[in-house]
mmCIF file of C-alpha atoms in Angstrom:
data_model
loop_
_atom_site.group_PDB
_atom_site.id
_atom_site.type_symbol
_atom_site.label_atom_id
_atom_site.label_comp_id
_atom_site.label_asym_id
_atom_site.label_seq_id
_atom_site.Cartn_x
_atom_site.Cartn_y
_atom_site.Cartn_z
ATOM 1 C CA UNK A 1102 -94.114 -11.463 -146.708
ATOM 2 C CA UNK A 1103 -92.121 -11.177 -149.661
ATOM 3 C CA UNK A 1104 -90.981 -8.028 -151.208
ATOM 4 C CA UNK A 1105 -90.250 -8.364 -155.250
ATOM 5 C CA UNK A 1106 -89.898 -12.232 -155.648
ATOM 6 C CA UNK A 1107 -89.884 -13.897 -158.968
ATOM 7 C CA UNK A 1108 -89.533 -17.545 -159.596
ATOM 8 C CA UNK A 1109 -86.836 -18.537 -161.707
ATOM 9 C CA UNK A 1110 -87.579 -21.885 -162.430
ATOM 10 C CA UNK A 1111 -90.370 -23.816 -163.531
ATOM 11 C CA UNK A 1112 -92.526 -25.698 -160.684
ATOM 12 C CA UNK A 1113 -92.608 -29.077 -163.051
ATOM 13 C CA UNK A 1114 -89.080 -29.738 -162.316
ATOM 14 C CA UNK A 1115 -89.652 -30.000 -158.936
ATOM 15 C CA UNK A 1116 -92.446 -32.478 -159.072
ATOM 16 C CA UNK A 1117 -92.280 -35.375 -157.641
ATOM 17 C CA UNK A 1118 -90.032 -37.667 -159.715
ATOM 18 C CA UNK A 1119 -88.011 -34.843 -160.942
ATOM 19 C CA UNK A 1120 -85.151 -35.331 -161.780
ATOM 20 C CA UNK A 1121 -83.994 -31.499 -159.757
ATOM 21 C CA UNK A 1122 -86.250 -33.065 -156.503
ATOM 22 C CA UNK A 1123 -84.551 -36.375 -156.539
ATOM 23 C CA UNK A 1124 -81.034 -34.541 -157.014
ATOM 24 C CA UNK A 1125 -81.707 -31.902 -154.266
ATOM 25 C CA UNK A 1126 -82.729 -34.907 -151.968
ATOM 26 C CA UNK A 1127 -80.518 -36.698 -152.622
ATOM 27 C CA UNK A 1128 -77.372 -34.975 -151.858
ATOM 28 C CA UNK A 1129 -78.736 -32.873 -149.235
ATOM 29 C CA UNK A 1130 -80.849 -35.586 -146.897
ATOM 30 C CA UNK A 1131 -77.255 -37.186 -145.901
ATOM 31 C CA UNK A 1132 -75.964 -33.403 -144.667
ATOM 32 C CA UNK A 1133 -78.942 -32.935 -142.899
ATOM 33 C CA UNK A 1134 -79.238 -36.121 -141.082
ATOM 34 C CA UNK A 1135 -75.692 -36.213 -139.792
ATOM 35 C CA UNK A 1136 -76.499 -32.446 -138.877
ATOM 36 C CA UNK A 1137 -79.510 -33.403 -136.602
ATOM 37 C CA UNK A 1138 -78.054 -36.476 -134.689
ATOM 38 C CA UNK A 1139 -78.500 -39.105 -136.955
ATOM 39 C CA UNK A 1140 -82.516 -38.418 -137.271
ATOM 40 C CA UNK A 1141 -84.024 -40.018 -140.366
ATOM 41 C CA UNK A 1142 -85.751 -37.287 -141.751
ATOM 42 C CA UNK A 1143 -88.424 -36.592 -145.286
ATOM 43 C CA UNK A 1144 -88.253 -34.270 -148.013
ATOM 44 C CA UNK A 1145 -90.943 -32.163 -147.727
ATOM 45 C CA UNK A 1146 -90.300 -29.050 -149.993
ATOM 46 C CA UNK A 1147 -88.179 -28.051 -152.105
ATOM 47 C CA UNK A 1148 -88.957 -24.358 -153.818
ATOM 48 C CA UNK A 1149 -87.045 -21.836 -155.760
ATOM 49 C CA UNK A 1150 -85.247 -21.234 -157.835
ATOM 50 C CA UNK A 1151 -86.374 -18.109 -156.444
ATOM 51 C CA UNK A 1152 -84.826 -14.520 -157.409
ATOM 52 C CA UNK A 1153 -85.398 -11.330 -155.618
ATOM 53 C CA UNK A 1154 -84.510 -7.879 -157.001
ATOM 54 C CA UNK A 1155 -83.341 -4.630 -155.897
ATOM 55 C CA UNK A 1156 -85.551 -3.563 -152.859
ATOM 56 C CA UNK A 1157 -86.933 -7.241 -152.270
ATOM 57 C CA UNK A 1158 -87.220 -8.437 -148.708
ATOM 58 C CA UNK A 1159 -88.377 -11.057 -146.170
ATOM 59 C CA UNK A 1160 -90.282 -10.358 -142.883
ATOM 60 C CA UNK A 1161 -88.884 -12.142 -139.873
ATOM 61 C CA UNK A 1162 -90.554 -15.298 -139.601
ATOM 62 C CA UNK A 1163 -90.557 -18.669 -138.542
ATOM 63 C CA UNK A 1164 -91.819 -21.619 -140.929
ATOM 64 C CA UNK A 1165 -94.269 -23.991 -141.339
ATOM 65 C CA UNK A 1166 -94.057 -26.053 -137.538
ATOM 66 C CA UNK A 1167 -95.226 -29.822 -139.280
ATOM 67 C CA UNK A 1168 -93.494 -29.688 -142.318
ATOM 68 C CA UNK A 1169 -90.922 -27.200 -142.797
ATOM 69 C CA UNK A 1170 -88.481 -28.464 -139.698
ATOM 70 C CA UNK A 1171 -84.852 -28.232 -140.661
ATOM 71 C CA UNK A 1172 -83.890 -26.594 -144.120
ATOM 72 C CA UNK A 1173 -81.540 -25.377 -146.227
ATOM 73 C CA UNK A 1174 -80.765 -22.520 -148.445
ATOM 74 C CA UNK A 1175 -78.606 -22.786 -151.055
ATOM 75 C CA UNK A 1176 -76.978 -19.297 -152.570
ATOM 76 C CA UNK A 1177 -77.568 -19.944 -156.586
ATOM 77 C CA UNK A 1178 -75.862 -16.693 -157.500
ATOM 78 C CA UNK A 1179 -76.273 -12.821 -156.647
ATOM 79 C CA UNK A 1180 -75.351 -9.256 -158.155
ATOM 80 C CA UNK A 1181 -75.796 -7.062 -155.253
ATOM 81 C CA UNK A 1182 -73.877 -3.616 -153.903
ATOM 82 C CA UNK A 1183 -74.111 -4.667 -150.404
ATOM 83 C CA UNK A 1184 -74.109 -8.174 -149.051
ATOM 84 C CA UNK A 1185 -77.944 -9.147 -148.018
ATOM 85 C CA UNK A 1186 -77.669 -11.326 -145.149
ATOM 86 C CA UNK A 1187 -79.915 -13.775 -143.469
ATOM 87 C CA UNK A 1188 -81.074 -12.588 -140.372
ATOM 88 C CA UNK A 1189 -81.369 -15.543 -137.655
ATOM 89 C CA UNK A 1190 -82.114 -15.996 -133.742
ATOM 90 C CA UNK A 1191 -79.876 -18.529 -131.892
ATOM 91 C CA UNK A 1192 -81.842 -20.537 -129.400
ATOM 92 C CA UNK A 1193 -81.475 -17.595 -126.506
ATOM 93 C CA UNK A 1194 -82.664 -15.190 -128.955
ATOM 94 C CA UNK A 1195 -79.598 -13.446 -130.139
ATOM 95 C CA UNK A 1196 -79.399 -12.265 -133.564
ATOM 96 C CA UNK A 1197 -76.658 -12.893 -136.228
ATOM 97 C CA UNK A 1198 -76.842 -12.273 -139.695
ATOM 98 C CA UNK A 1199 -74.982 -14.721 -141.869
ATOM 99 C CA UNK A 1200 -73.790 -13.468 -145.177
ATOM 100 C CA UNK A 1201 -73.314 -16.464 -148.023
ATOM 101 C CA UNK A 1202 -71.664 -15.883 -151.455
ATOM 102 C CA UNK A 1203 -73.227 -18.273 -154.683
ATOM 103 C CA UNK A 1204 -72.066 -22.189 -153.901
ATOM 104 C CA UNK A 1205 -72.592 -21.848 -150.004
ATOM 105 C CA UNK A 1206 -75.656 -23.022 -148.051
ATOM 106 C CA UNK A 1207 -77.094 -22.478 -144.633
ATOM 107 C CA UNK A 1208 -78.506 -25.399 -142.659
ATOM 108 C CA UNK A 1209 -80.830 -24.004 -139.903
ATOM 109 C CA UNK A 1210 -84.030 -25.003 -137.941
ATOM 110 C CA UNK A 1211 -86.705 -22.861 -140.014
ATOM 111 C CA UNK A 1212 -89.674 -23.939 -137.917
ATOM 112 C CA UNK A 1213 -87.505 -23.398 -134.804
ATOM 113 C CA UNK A 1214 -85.750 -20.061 -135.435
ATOM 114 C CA UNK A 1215 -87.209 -16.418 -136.483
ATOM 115 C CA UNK A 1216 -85.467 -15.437 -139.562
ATOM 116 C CA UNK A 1217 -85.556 -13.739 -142.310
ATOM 117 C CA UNK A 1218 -84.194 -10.472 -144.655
ATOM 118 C CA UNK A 1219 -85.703 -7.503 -143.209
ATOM 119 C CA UNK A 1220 -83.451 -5.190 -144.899
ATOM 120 C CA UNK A 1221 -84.342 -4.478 -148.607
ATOM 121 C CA UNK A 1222 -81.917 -5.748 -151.345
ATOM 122 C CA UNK A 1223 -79.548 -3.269 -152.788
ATOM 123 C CA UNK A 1224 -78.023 -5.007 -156.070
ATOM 124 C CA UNK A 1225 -79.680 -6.415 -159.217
ATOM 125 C CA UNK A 1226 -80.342 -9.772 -157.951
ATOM 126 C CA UNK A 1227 -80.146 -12.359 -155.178
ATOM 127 C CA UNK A 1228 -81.313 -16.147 -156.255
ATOM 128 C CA UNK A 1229 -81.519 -19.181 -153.708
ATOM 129 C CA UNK A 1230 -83.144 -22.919 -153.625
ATOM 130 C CA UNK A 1231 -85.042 -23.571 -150.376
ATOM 131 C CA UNK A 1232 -85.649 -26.705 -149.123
ATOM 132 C CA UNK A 1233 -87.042 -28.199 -146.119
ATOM 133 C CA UNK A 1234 -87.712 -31.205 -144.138
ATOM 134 C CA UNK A 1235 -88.892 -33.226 -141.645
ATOM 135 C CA UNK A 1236 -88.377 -36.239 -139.316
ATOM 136 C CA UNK A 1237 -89.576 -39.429 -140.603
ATOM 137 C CA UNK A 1238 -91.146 -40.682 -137.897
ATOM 138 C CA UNK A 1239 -93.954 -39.487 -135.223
ATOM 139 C CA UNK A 1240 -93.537 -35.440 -135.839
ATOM 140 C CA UNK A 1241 -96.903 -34.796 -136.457
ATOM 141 C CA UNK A 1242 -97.700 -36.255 -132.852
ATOM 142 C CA UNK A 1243 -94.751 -34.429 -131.307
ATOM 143 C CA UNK A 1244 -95.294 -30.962 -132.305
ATOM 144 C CA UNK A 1245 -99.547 -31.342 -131.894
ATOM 145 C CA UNK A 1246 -98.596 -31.892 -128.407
ATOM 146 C CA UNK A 1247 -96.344 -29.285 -127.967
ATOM 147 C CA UNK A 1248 -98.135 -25.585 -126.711
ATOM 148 C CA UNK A 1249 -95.589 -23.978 -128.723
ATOM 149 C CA UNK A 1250 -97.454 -24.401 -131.871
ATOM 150 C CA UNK A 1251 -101.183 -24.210 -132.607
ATOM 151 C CA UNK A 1252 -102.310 -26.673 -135.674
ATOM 152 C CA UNK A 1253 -102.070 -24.362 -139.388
ATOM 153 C CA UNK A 1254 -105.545 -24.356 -139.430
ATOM 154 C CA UNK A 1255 -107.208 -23.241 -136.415
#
């Protein structure tokens, strides 16, 4: 799905416990929950530091329906020639393509949404944290009941 990724960081951090998980979650569960209406919601990934280089891209895609709800992706930092922008549909299925510089982060419903970076990377480097999550309570239920999906396993 990936073209040219290369993890930046090591996955220890990220453990849980870890000092970088408990940060992430920490500052960014508050954002997200005011973003979805006040929904309690649960870490469920958080992956990355991830850097992609010059011709790297991502298929259009939509994530993982149980776990990977809402998310975020933070821009770490980036030395491209052209900006290399997230490709998203709205919820009628129009397409925009947001374009972040290094400090800003995108807030989006990743299991919700196709997106992705179809167009291949022209620069040295592009580097982002990814991290998803979930509502607290009853999702699992929800979305098994929901034709949209099909369980990740079948």
């Amino acid at each position: 799905m990936h073209g040219h990724p290369k993890l930046v960081t090591p996955l220890v951090d990220k453990a849980p416990g870890g000092v970088l998980l408990q940060s992430v979650e920490r500052q960014l569960r508050p954002i997200l929950e005011a973003w979805v209406g006040n929904i309690p919601l649960v870490l469920q990934r958080c992956h990355g530091i991830r850097g992609d280089t010059e011709g790297g891209y991502l298929k259009r895609h939509i994530d993982r329906p149980l776990t990977h709800v809402v998310a975020v992706i933070i821009n770490i930092a980036q030395d491209v020639v052209e900006p290399w922008p997230l490709v998203i549909e709205d919820h009628d299925g129009f397409e925009h393509e947001v374009v972040m510089r290094p400090g800003e982060m995108v807030l989006y419903e990743s299991a919700r949404l196709v997106h992705g970076r179809p167009y291949p990377l022209e620069g040295r480097s592009y580097t982002n944290l990814f991290v998803h999550f979930k509502p607290a309570a009853n999702w699992e239920a929800h979305m098994l009941g929901d034709p949209r999906w099909k369980r990740e396993w079948s």
